[in-house]
PDB file of C-alpha atoms and ligand atoms in Angstrom:
ATOM      1  CA  ALA A  19     -88.088  38.761  17.578  1.00 80.00           C
ATOM      2  CA  LYS A  20     -89.842  35.542  16.646  1.00 91.00           C
ATOM      3  CA  LEU A  21     -88.075  32.589  18.142  1.00 95.00           C
ATOM      4  CA  ILE A  22     -90.349  29.714  17.237  1.00 97.00           C
ATOM      5  CA  GLN A  23     -92.980  29.039  14.675  1.00 97.00           C
ATOM      6  CA  LEU A  24     -95.125  25.994  14.266  1.00 97.00           C
ATOM      7  CA  TYR A  25     -96.838  25.603  10.901  1.00 97.00           C
ATOM      8  CA  ASN A  26     -99.746  23.249  10.644  1.00 97.00           C
ATOM      9  CA  VAL A  27     -98.118  20.833  13.046  1.00 98.00           C
ATOM     10  CA  GLN A  28     -99.629  17.409  13.519  1.00 98.00           C
ATOM     11  CA  VAL A  29     -98.289  14.738  15.787  1.00 97.00           C
ATOM     12  CA  HIS A  30     -99.771  11.255  15.460  1.00 97.00           C
ATOM     13  CA  TYR A  31     -98.284   8.509  17.677  1.00 95.00           C
ATOM     14  CA  LYS A  32     -98.387   5.174  15.925  1.00 91.00           C
ATOM     15  CA  GLU A  33    -100.297   3.398  18.598  1.00 87.00           C
ATOM     16  CA  SER A  34    -103.151   5.888  19.006  1.00 89.00           C
ATOM     17  CA  GLU A  35    -106.332   6.501  17.143  1.00 90.00           C
ATOM     18  CA  ARG A  36    -106.473  10.228  16.987  1.00 93.00           C
ATOM     19  CA  PRO A  37    -103.520  12.618  16.647  1.00 97.00           C
ATOM     20  CA  ALA A  38    -102.045  14.038  19.890  1.00 98.00           C
ATOM     21  CA  LEU A  39    -101.746  17.411  18.136  1.00 98.00           C
ATOM     22  CA  SER A  40    -103.652  18.691  15.050  1.00 97.00           C
ATOM     23  CA  GLU A  41    -103.315  21.804  12.932  1.00 97.00           C
ATOM     24  CA  ILE A  42    -101.152  23.685  15.321  1.00 98.00           C
ATOM     25  CA  ASN A  43    -100.249  27.120  14.082  1.00 98.00           C
ATOM     26  CA  LEU A  44     -98.403  29.144  16.680  1.00 98.00           C
ATOM     27  CA  SER A  45     -95.479  31.470  16.947  1.00 97.00           C
ATOM     28  CA  PHE A  46     -93.561  32.645  19.962  1.00 98.00           C
ATOM     29  CA  GLN A  47     -91.667  35.836  20.518  1.00 97.00           C
ATOM     30  CA  GLN A  48     -88.791  36.717  22.772  1.00 95.00           C
ATOM     31  CA  GLY A  49     -90.014  37.996  26.185  1.00 95.00           C
ATOM     32  CA  GLU A  50     -93.383  36.284  26.225  1.00 98.00           C
ATOM     33  CA  PHE A  51     -94.560  34.410  29.343  1.00 98.00           C
ATOM     34  CA  VAL A  52     -96.878  31.754  28.053  1.00 98.00           C
ATOM     35  CA  CYS A  53     -98.980  29.349  29.996  1.00 98.00           C
ATOM     36  CA  ILE A  54    -100.450  26.292  28.273  1.00 98.00           C
ATOM     37  CA  LEU A  55    -103.617  24.962  29.831  1.00 97.00           C
ATOM     38  CA  GLY A  56    -105.581  21.841  29.056  1.00 95.00           C
ATOM     39  CA  GLN A  57    -106.738  18.675  30.704  1.00 94.00           C
ATOM     40  CA  SER A  58    -104.604  15.617  31.012  1.00 94.00           C
ATOM     41  CA  GLY A  59    -104.142  14.136  27.565  1.00 94.00           C
ATOM     42  CA  ALA A  60    -104.823  17.392  25.738  1.00 96.00           C
ATOM     43  CA  GLY A  61    -101.385  17.376  24.113  1.00 97.00           C
ATOM     44  CA  LYS A  62     -99.467  19.922  26.310  1.00 97.00           C
ATOM     45  CA  SER A  63     -96.451  17.745  26.913  1.00 97.00           C
ATOM     46  CA  THR A  64     -96.322  16.686  23.262  1.00 97.00           C
ATOM     47  CA  LEU A  65     -96.357  20.332  22.284  1.00 98.00           C
ATOM     48  CA  LEU A  66     -93.359  21.076  24.385  1.00 97.00           C
ATOM     49  CA  ARG A  67     -91.445  18.146  23.041  1.00 95.00           C
ATOM     50  CA  THR A  68     -92.312  19.221  19.549  1.00 96.00           C
ATOM     51  CA  ILE A  69     -90.948  22.719  20.276  1.00 95.00           C
ATOM     52  CA  ASN A  70     -87.668  21.440  21.589  1.00 91.00           C
ATOM     53  CA  GLY A  71     -87.231  18.952  18.731  1.00 90.00           C
ATOM     54  CA  LEU A  72     -87.490  15.756  20.856  1.00 90.00           C
ATOM     55  CA  GLN A  73     -90.664  14.895  19.009  1.00 93.00           C
ATOM     56  CA  LEU A  74     -90.735  15.363  15.171  1.00 91.00           C
ATOM     57  CA  PRO A  75     -94.095  16.246  13.769  1.00 95.00           C
ATOM     58  CA  SER A  76     -95.853  13.738  11.463  1.00 95.00           C
ATOM     59  CA  ASN A  77     -96.965  16.727   9.439  1.00 96.00           C
ATOM     60  CA  GLY A  78     -96.053  20.409   9.336  1.00 97.00           C
ATOM     61  CA  GLU A  79     -92.916  22.127  10.405  1.00 95.00           C
ATOM     62  CA  VAL A  80     -91.285  23.742  13.438  1.00 96.00           C
ATOM     63  CA  PHE A  81     -88.927  26.722  12.905  1.00 96.00           C
ATOM     64  CA  TRP A  82     -86.288  27.763  15.424  1.00 93.00           C
ATOM     65  CA  HIS A  83     -85.335  31.317  14.403  1.00 90.00           C
ATOM     66  CA  ASP A  84     -85.576  30.875  10.586  1.00 85.00           C
ATOM     67  CA  THR A  85     -84.529  27.322  10.210  1.00 89.00           C
ATOM     68  CA  SER A  86     -86.744  24.280  10.177  1.00 92.00           C
ATOM     69  CA  LEU A  87     -85.842  21.687  12.786  1.00 89.00           C
ATOM     70  CA  HIS A  88     -86.352  19.145  10.032  1.00 87.00           C
ATOM     71  CA  GLN A  89     -83.322  20.420   8.169  1.00 87.00           C
ATOM     72  CA  LYS A  90     -81.096  19.890  11.176  1.00 89.00           C
ATOM     73  CA  ASN A  91     -79.094  16.836  11.890  1.00 90.00           C
ATOM     74  CA  GLU A  92     -78.751  15.223  15.353  1.00 87.00           C
ATOM     75  CA  GLU A  93     -75.700  17.282  16.269  1.00 88.00           C
ATOM     76  CA  GLN A  94     -77.410  20.556  15.196  1.00 89.00           C
ATOM     77  CA  LEU A  95     -80.535  19.550  17.132  1.00 87.00           C
ATOM     78  CA  ARG A  96     -78.495  19.066  20.246  1.00 85.00           C
ATOM     79  CA  LYS A  97     -77.021  22.502  19.790  1.00 87.00           C
ATOM     80  CA  VAL A  98     -80.580  23.992  19.486  1.00 88.00           C
ATOM     81  CA  ARG A  99     -81.695  22.118  22.560  1.00 87.00           C
ATOM     82  CA  ARG A 100     -78.858  23.748  24.560  1.00 87.00           C
ATOM     83  CA  GLU A 101     -80.492  27.054  23.772  1.00 92.00           C
ATOM     84  CA  MET A 102     -83.623  25.767  25.366  1.00 93.00           C
ATOM     85  CA  GLY A 103     -83.747  25.231  29.178  1.00 93.00           C
ATOM     86  CA  MET A 104     -86.165  22.629  30.421  1.00 94.00           C
ATOM     87  CA  ILE A 105     -87.744  22.141  33.861  1.00 95.00           C
ATOM     88  CA  PHE A 106     -89.932  19.191  34.863  1.00 95.00           C
ATOM     89  CA  GLN A 107     -92.717  18.170  37.212  1.00 94.00           C
ATOM     90  CA  HIS A 108     -90.487  15.701  39.089  1.00 94.00           C
ATOM     91  CA  PHE A 109     -87.401  17.958  38.867  1.00 94.00           C
ATOM     92  CA  ASN A 110     -85.181  15.284  37.247  1.00 93.00           C
ATOM     93  CA  LEU A 111     -82.294  16.015  39.668  1.00 93.00           C
ATOM     94  CA  ILE A 112     -79.664  13.629  40.983  1.00 91.00           C
ATOM     95  CA  PRO A 113     -80.758  13.206  44.710  1.00 93.00           C
ATOM     96  CA  ARG A 114     -77.416  12.289  46.195  1.00 91.00           C
ATOM     97  CA  LEU A 115     -75.560  15.083  44.616  1.00 90.00           C
ATOM     98  CA  THR A 116     -75.346  18.624  46.092  1.00 93.00           C
ATOM     99  CA  VAL A 117     -77.200  21.721  44.813  1.00 96.00           C
ATOM    100  CA  LEU A 118     -73.984  22.908  43.202  1.00 94.00           C
ATOM    101  CA  GLN A 119     -73.299  19.609  41.504  1.00 90.00           C
ATOM    102  CA  ASN A 120     -76.768  19.303  40.136  1.00 93.00           C
ATOM    103  CA  VAL A 121     -76.648  22.805  38.834  1.00 94.00           C
ATOM    104  CA  LEU A 122     -73.354  22.120  37.088  1.00 91.00           C
ATOM    105  CA  THR A 123     -74.951  19.233  35.201  1.00 88.00           C
ATOM    106  CA  GLY A 124     -76.638  22.022  33.213  1.00 87.00           C
ATOM    107  CA  LEU A 125     -73.254  22.346  31.444  1.00 84.00           C
ATOM    108  CA  PHE A 126     -73.168  18.655  30.257  1.00 72.00           C
ATOM    109  CA  GLY A 127     -74.518  19.767  26.920  1.00 56.00           C
ATOM    110  CA  TYR A 128     -71.060  21.196  26.331  1.00 50.00           C
ATOM    111  CA  ARG A 129     -68.854  18.564  27.848  1.00 49.00           C
ATOM    112  CA  SER A 130     -68.784  14.820  28.566  1.00 50.00           C
ATOM    113  CA  SER A 131     -70.238  13.558  31.823  1.00 51.00           C
ATOM    114  CA  PHE A 132     -66.949  11.981  33.162  1.00 47.00           C
ATOM    115  CA  LYS A 133     -65.798  15.516  33.709  1.00 51.00           C
ATOM    116  CA  SER A 134     -68.623  15.969  36.248  1.00 52.00           C
ATOM    117  CA  LEU A 135     -66.255  16.202  39.245  1.00 55.00           C
ATOM    118  CA  ILE A 136     -66.185  19.772  40.506  1.00 53.00           C
ATOM    119  CA  GLY A 137     -62.412  19.986  39.813  1.00 56.00           C
ATOM    120  CA  TRP A 138     -63.074  19.803  36.125  1.00 75.00           C
ATOM    121  CA  PHE A 139     -65.043  22.980  35.969  1.00 83.00           C
ATOM    122  CA  THR A 140     -63.331  26.268  35.340  1.00 86.00           C
ATOM    123  CA  LYS A 141     -63.324  29.031  37.949  1.00 88.00           C
ATOM    124  CA  GLN A 142     -65.714  31.041  35.702  1.00 92.00           C
ATOM    125  CA  GLU A 143     -68.063  28.133  35.415  1.00 92.00           C
ATOM    126  CA  LEU A 144     -68.183  27.684  39.176  1.00 92.00           C
ATOM    127  CA  GLU A 145     -68.766  31.381  39.691  1.00 96.00           C
ATOM    128  CA  GLU A 146     -71.643  31.417  37.164  1.00 96.00           C
ATOM    129  CA  ALA A 147     -73.160  28.367  38.902  1.00 96.00           C
ATOM    130  CA  ALA A 148     -72.824  30.178  42.288  1.00 97.00           C
ATOM    131  CA  ASN A 149     -74.596  33.260  40.704  1.00 97.00           C
ATOM    132  CA  VAL A 150     -77.567  31.335  39.373  1.00 97.00           C
ATOM    133  CA  ILE A 151     -77.885  29.455  42.734  1.00 98.00           C
ATOM    134  CA  ASP A 152     -78.016  32.897  44.373  1.00 97.00           C
ATOM    135  CA  ALA A 153     -80.622  34.137  41.795  1.00 96.00           C
ATOM    136  CA  VAL A 154     -82.976  31.285  42.917  1.00 97.00           C
ATOM    137  CA  GLY A 155     -82.362  31.940  46.570  1.00 97.00           C
ATOM    138  CA  LEU A 156     -80.380  28.762  47.454  1.00 97.00           C
ATOM    139  CA  THR A 157     -76.959  30.168  48.419  1.00 98.00           C
ATOM    140  CA  GLU A 158     -77.297  28.771  51.954  1.00 98.00           C
ATOM    141  CA  GLN A 159     -78.071  25.300  50.585  1.00 98.00           C
ATOM    142  CA  ILE A 160     -75.282  25.250  47.906  1.00 97.00           C
ATOM    143  CA  TYR A 161     -73.514  22.186  49.420  1.00 97.00           C
ATOM    144  CA  ARG A 162     -76.596  20.389  50.630  1.00 98.00           C
ATOM    145  CA  ARG A 163     -77.672  17.155  48.983  1.00 96.00           C
ATOM    146  CA  VAL A 164     -80.701  17.735  46.886  1.00 96.00           C
ATOM    147  CA  GLU A 165     -82.541  14.844  48.596  1.00 97.00           C
ATOM    148  CA  LYS A 166     -82.578  16.855  51.812  1.00 97.00           C
ATOM    149  CA  LEU A 167     -84.475  19.808  50.150  1.00 98.00           C
ATOM    150  CA  SER A 168     -88.142  20.616  50.107  1.00 97.00           C
ATOM    151  CA  GLY A 169     -90.102  20.349  46.788  1.00 97.00           C
ATOM    152  CA  GLY A 170     -90.009  24.036  46.224  1.00 97.00           C
ATOM    153  CA  GLN A 171     -86.260  24.195  46.743  1.00 98.00           C
ATOM    154  CA  LYS A 172     -85.790  21.217  44.408  1.00 98.00           C
ATOM    155  CA  GLN A 173     -87.506  23.032  41.627  1.00 97.00           C
ATOM    156  CA  ARG A 174     -85.348  26.005  42.344  1.00 97.00           C
ATOM    157  CA  VAL A 175     -82.344  23.772  41.653  1.00 97.00           C
ATOM    158  CA  GLY A 176     -83.981  22.688  38.395  1.00 97.00           C
ATOM    159  CA  ILE A 177     -84.457  26.275  37.465  1.00 97.00           C
ATOM    160  CA  ALA A 178     -80.841  27.215  38.325  1.00 97.00           C
ATOM    161  CA  ARG A 179     -79.615  24.325  36.264  1.00 96.00           C
ATOM    162  CA  SER A 180     -81.589  25.434  33.245  1.00 95.00           C
ATOM    163  CA  ILE A 181     -80.651  29.083  33.647  1.00 95.00           C
ATOM    164  CA  LEU A 182     -76.903  28.200  33.794  1.00 95.00           C
ATOM    165  CA  GLN A 183     -77.225  27.179  30.118  1.00 91.00           C
ATOM    166  CA  LYS A 184     -78.206  30.850  29.336  1.00 93.00           C
ATOM    167  CA  PRO A 185     -81.199  29.646  27.378  1.00 94.00           C
ATOM    168  CA  LYS A 186     -83.124  31.729  24.864  1.00 94.00           C
ATOM    169  CA  LEU A 187     -86.207  29.796  25.775  1.00 96.00           C
ATOM    170  CA  LEU A 188     -87.353  28.154  29.002  1.00 97.00           C
ATOM    171  CA  LEU A 189     -89.818  25.282  28.732  1.00 97.00           C
ATOM    172  CA  GLY A 190     -91.595  23.885  31.811  1.00 97.00           C
ATOM    173  CA  ASP A 191     -93.609  20.606  31.685  1.00 96.00           C
ATOM    174  CA  GLU A 192     -95.918  20.915  34.658  1.00 96.00           C
ATOM    175  CA  PRO A 193     -93.184  22.474  36.788  1.00 97.00           C
ATOM    176  CA  VAL A 194     -95.418  23.097  39.808  1.00 97.00           C
ATOM    177  CA  SER A 195     -97.873  20.213  39.590  1.00 95.00           C
ATOM    178  CA  SER A 196     -96.208  18.343  42.439  1.00 94.00           C
ATOM    179  CA  LEU A 197     -96.023  21.331  44.726  1.00 96.00           C
ATOM    180  CA  ASP A 198     -98.501  22.843  47.183  1.00 96.00           C
ATOM    181  CA  PRO A 199    -100.309  26.045  46.025  1.00 96.00           C
ATOM    182  CA  GLY A 200     -98.205  28.433  48.093  1.00 96.00           C
ATOM    183  CA  THR A 201     -94.916  26.943  46.875  1.00 97.00           C
ATOM    184  CA  ALA A 202     -96.294  26.770  43.348  1.00 97.00           C
ATOM    185  CA  ASN A 203     -96.976  30.554  43.487  1.00 97.00           C
ATOM    186  CA  GLN A 204     -93.438  31.249  44.767  1.00 97.00           C
ATOM    187  CA  ILE A 205     -91.935  29.233  41.911  1.00 97.00           C
ATOM    188  CA  PHE A 206     -94.065  31.084  39.339  1.00 98.00           C
ATOM    189  CA  LYS A 207     -92.994  34.339  40.881  1.00 97.00           C
ATOM    190  CA  LEU A 208     -89.332  33.340  40.473  1.00 97.00           C
ATOM    191  CA  LEU A 209     -89.898  32.229  36.902  1.00 97.00           C
ATOM    192  CA  TRP A 210     -91.639  35.484  36.071  1.00 98.00           C
ATOM    193  CA  GLU A 211     -88.815  37.470  37.613  1.00 97.00           C
ATOM    194  CA  LEU A 212     -86.191  35.491  35.564  1.00 96.00           C
ATOM    195  CA  HIS A 213     -88.217  36.087  32.440  1.00 97.00           C
ATOM    196  CA  GLU A 214     -88.302  39.798  33.217  1.00 96.00           C
ATOM    197  CA  THR A 215     -84.610  40.045  33.955  1.00 94.00           C
ATOM    198  CA  HIS A 216     -83.455  38.104  30.922  1.00 93.00           C
ATOM    199  CA  ASN A 217     -86.346  38.944  28.516  1.00 95.00           C
ATOM    200  CA  LEU A 218     -86.608  35.150  28.434  1.00 96.00           C
ATOM    201  CA  LEU A 219     -89.344  33.483  26.367  1.00 97.00           C
ATOM    202  CA  THR A 220     -90.953  31.155  28.906  1.00 98.00           C
ATOM    203  CA  ILE A 221     -93.472  28.474  28.044  1.00 98.00           C
ATOM    204  CA  LEU A 222     -95.071  26.526  30.861  1.00 98.00           C
ATOM    205  CA  ASN A 223     -97.648  23.782  31.000  1.00 97.00           C
ATOM    206  CA  VAL A 224     -99.976  24.244  33.936  1.00 95.00           C
ATOM    207  CA  HIS A 225    -103.045  22.725  35.527  1.00 90.00           C
ATOM    208  CA  ASP A 226    -103.954  25.707  37.684  1.00 92.00           C
ATOM    209  CA  VAL A 227    -105.984  28.264  35.726  1.00 95.00           C
ATOM    210  CA  GLN A 228    -105.618  30.898  38.493  1.00 95.00           C
ATOM    211  CA  LEU A 229    -101.821  30.649  38.442  1.00 96.00           C
ATOM    212  CA  ALA A 230    -101.855  31.032  34.663  1.00 97.00           C
ATOM    213  CA  LYS A 231    -104.175  34.007  34.911  1.00 96.00           C
ATOM    214  CA  LYS A 232    -101.967  35.686  37.483  1.00 97.00           C
ATOM    215  CA  TYR A 233     -98.615  35.435  35.713  1.00 97.00           C
ATOM    216  CA  ALA A 234     -99.039  34.708  31.986  1.00 98.00           C
ATOM    217  CA  SER A 235     -98.737  37.351  29.264  1.00 98.00           C
ATOM    218  CA  ARG A 236    -100.547  34.905  27.063  1.00 98.00           C
ATOM    219  CA  ILE A 237    -102.617  31.812  27.569  1.00 98.00           C
ATOM    220  CA  ILE A 238    -102.958  28.952  25.132  1.00 98.00           C
ATOM    221  CA  ALA A 239    -105.554  26.316  25.833  1.00 97.00           C
ATOM    222  CA  LEU A 240    -105.436  22.939  24.250  1.00 97.00           C
ATOM    223  CA  LYS A 241    -108.354  20.459  23.915  1.00 96.00           C
ATOM    224  CA  GLU A 242    -107.987  17.077  22.246  1.00 96.00           C
ATOM    225  CA  GLY A 243    -104.816  18.223  20.509  1.00 97.00           C
ATOM    226  CA  ARG A 244    -106.204  21.481  19.097  1.00 98.00           C
ATOM    227  CA  VAL A 245    -105.744  25.079  20.143  1.00 98.00           C
ATOM    228  CA  VAL A 246    -109.099  26.265  21.525  1.00 97.00           C
ATOM    229  CA  PHE A 247    -107.897  29.572  23.025  1.00 97.00           C
ATOM    230  CA  ASP A 248    -104.849  31.825  22.304  1.00 98.00           C
ATOM    231  CA  GLY A 249    -104.910  35.259  23.910  1.00 98.00           C
ATOM    232  CA  LYS A 250    -104.676  37.484  26.938  1.00 97.00           C
ATOM    233  CA  PRO A 251    -105.443  36.022  30.367  1.00 96.00           C
ATOM    234  CA  ALA A 252    -108.165  38.608  30.951  1.00 94.00           C
ATOM    235  CA  ASP A 253    -110.071  37.198  27.962  1.00 95.00           C
ATOM    236  CA  PHE A 254    -109.766  33.580  29.027  1.00 95.00           C
ATOM    237  CA  LEU A 255    -112.880  32.051  30.465  1.00 87.00           C
ATOM    238  CA  GLU A 256    -112.536  28.774  32.368  1.00 74.00           C
ATOM    239  CA  GLU A 257    -115.187  27.148  30.149  1.00 61.00           C
ATOM    240  CA  ASP A 258    -112.785  27.452  27.241  1.00 53.00           C
TER     241      ASP A 258
HETATM  242  P1  LIG B 328    -100.821  16.329  28.280  1.00 93.51           P
HETATM  243  O1  LIG B 328     -99.430  16.713  28.440  1.00 93.51           O
HETATM  244  O2  LIG B 328    -101.780  17.416  27.937  1.00 93.51           O
HETATM  245  O3  LIG B 328    -101.351  15.417  29.292  1.00 93.51           O
HETATM  246  P2  LIG B 328     -99.789  14.485  26.235  1.00 93.51           P
HETATM  247  O4  LIG B 328     -99.073  15.328  25.214  1.00 93.51           O
HETATM  248  O5  LIG B 328     -98.980  13.804  27.245  1.00 93.51           O
HETATM  249  O6  LIG B 328    -100.920  15.414  26.911  1.00 93.51           O
HETATM  250  O7  LIG B 328    -100.675  13.404  25.495  1.00 93.51           O
HETATM  251  C1  LIG B 328    -101.508  13.681  24.395  1.00 93.51           C
HETATM  252  C2  LIG B 328    -102.032  12.359  23.858  1.00 93.51           C
HETATM  253  O8  LIG B 328    -101.007  11.617  23.275  1.00 93.51           O
HETATM  254  C3  LIG B 328    -102.696  11.472  24.957  1.00 93.51           C
HETATM  255  O9  LIG B 328    -103.790  10.782  24.387  1.00 93.51           O
HETATM  256  C4  LIG B 328    -101.561  10.534  25.289  1.00 93.51           C
HETATM  257  O10 LIG B 328    -102.057   9.295  25.671  1.00 93.51           O
HETATM  258  C5  LIG B 328    -100.870  10.381  23.918  1.00 93.51           C
HETATM  259  N1  LIG B 328     -99.385  10.072  24.070  1.00 93.51           N
HETATM  260  C6  LIG B 328     -98.570  10.901  24.678  1.00 93.51           C
HETATM  261  N2  LIG B 328     -97.271  10.447  24.590  1.00 93.51           N
HETATM  262  C7  LIG B 328     -97.379   9.276  23.826  1.00 93.51           C
HETATM  263  C8  LIG B 328     -96.440   8.333  23.386  1.00 93.51           C
HETATM  264  N3  LIG B 328     -95.115   8.442  23.652  1.00 93.51           N
HETATM  265  N4  LIG B 328     -96.876   7.313  22.642  1.00 93.51           N
HETATM  266  C9  LIG B 328     -98.246   7.145  22.411  1.00 93.51           C
HETATM  267  N5  LIG B 328     -99.186   8.042  22.778  1.00 93.51           N
HETATM  268  C10 LIG B 328     -98.767   9.060  23.572  1.00 93.51           C
HETATM  269  P1  LIG B 329     -89.090  27.291  49.078  1.00 93.51           P
HETATM  270  O1  LIG B 329     -88.022  27.731  50.028  1.00 93.51           O
HETATM  271  O2  LIG B 329     -88.543  27.048  47.760  1.00 93.51           O
HETATM  272  O3  LIG B 329     -90.271  28.346  49.036  1.00 93.51           O
HETATM  273  P2  LIG B 329     -90.929  25.690  50.516  1.00 93.51           P
HETATM  274  O4  LIG B 329     -92.050  26.685  50.351  1.00 93.51           O
HETATM  275  O5  LIG B 329     -91.277  24.276  50.252  1.00 93.51           O
HETATM  276  O6  LIG B 329     -89.647  25.968  49.510  1.00 93.51           O
HETATM  277  O7  LIG B 329     -90.301  25.859  51.944  1.00 93.51           O
HETATM  278  C1  LIG B 329     -90.489  26.930  52.782  1.00 93.51           C
HETATM  279  C2  LIG B 329     -89.422  26.931  53.784  1.00 93.51           C
HETATM  280  O8  LIG B 329     -89.565  25.822  54.671  1.00 93.51           O
HETATM  281  C3  LIG B 329     -88.088  26.907  53.222  1.00 93.51           C
HETATM  282  O9  LIG B 329     -87.271  27.925  53.720  1.00 93.51           O
HETATM  283  C4  LIG B 329     -87.510  25.498  53.547  1.00 93.51           C
HETATM  284  O10 LIG B 329     -86.187  25.640  53.960  1.00 93.51           O
HETATM  285  C5  LIG B 329     -88.407  24.968  54.636  1.00 93.51           C
HETATM  286  N1  LIG B 329     -88.765  23.661  54.361  1.00 93.51           N
HETATM  287  C6  LIG B 329     -89.938  23.147  53.858  1.00 93.51           C
HETATM  288  N2  LIG B 329     -89.966  21.875  53.690  1.00 93.51           N
HETATM  289  C7  LIG B 329     -88.825  21.411  54.105  1.00 93.51           C
HETATM  290  C8  LIG B 329     -88.191  20.210  54.249  1.00 93.51           C
HETATM  291  N3  LIG B 329     -88.783  18.998  53.882  1.00 93.51           N
HETATM  292  N4  LIG B 329     -86.911  20.119  54.728  1.00 93.51           N
HETATM  293  C9  LIG B 329     -86.308  21.211  55.059  1.00 93.51           C
HETATM  294  N5  LIG B 329     -86.795  22.372  54.997  1.00 93.51           N
HETATM  295  C10 LIG B 329     -88.042  22.579  54.519  1.00 93.51           C
END
């Protein structure tokens, strides 16, 4: 099933001369594992923020299922975003909180933050959190403060937090760019396994062409805000 469609999307930031994205026509299906390649400034991050509705296009439209994000109000957009998990280059965790506490913040979309104390979560929520922590291989670290963890482990926390939301789509903005190559590979392996288990549409921005070629079912390359390649990894040449 098609989850997302972008029709003729253009994003033009006020301050800049040329658009950050031009004439983007893309659709994404459930179960795809997509890597977006492109140099710094190519528009990768803008594309992800356009997909999750944080950035409204200056032209064109983005459809989630069959409804244009344009037609949604702020409350409906928040609801859509809860169906989209997001992971980040710098993890965006709360360093002094434990693995469990950080993962539970994934539920804040549903509840107000003053209920963040462990006691406010239901038994079922705590069990689900423990399950996703197990799925990312951090059961032994569940009560450790995140600041004590390695980079790879921190990203595992970020992944567990996003998976707890039971997303239909997982977006990653350079999720392995601050990790060493071996750790980056392990994180991609984990993301690929989660995508397989949950038939989860996964869209990741990456710098590393080899990593994209190894794991992606589809590669999209951006250059100066335009799609210059969209196809199978085997057909992708680095010169693209
Ligand atoms: P990438 O993620 O591939 O590095 P970005 O989407 O971050 O690319 O940026 C694409 C272009 O848009 C760049 O020229 C960048 O400077 C510009 N840009 C990104 N975010 C903003 C913003 N909030 N305001 C103005 N220009 C921006
Ligand atoms: P991951 O466990 O997510 O693959 P790494 O590849 O960074 O993360 O770490 C490999 C192993 O080395 C892990 O089991 C981790 O416990 C340990 N490790 C690496 N760096 C640190 C660190 N700074 N503090 C504690 N343990 C670390």
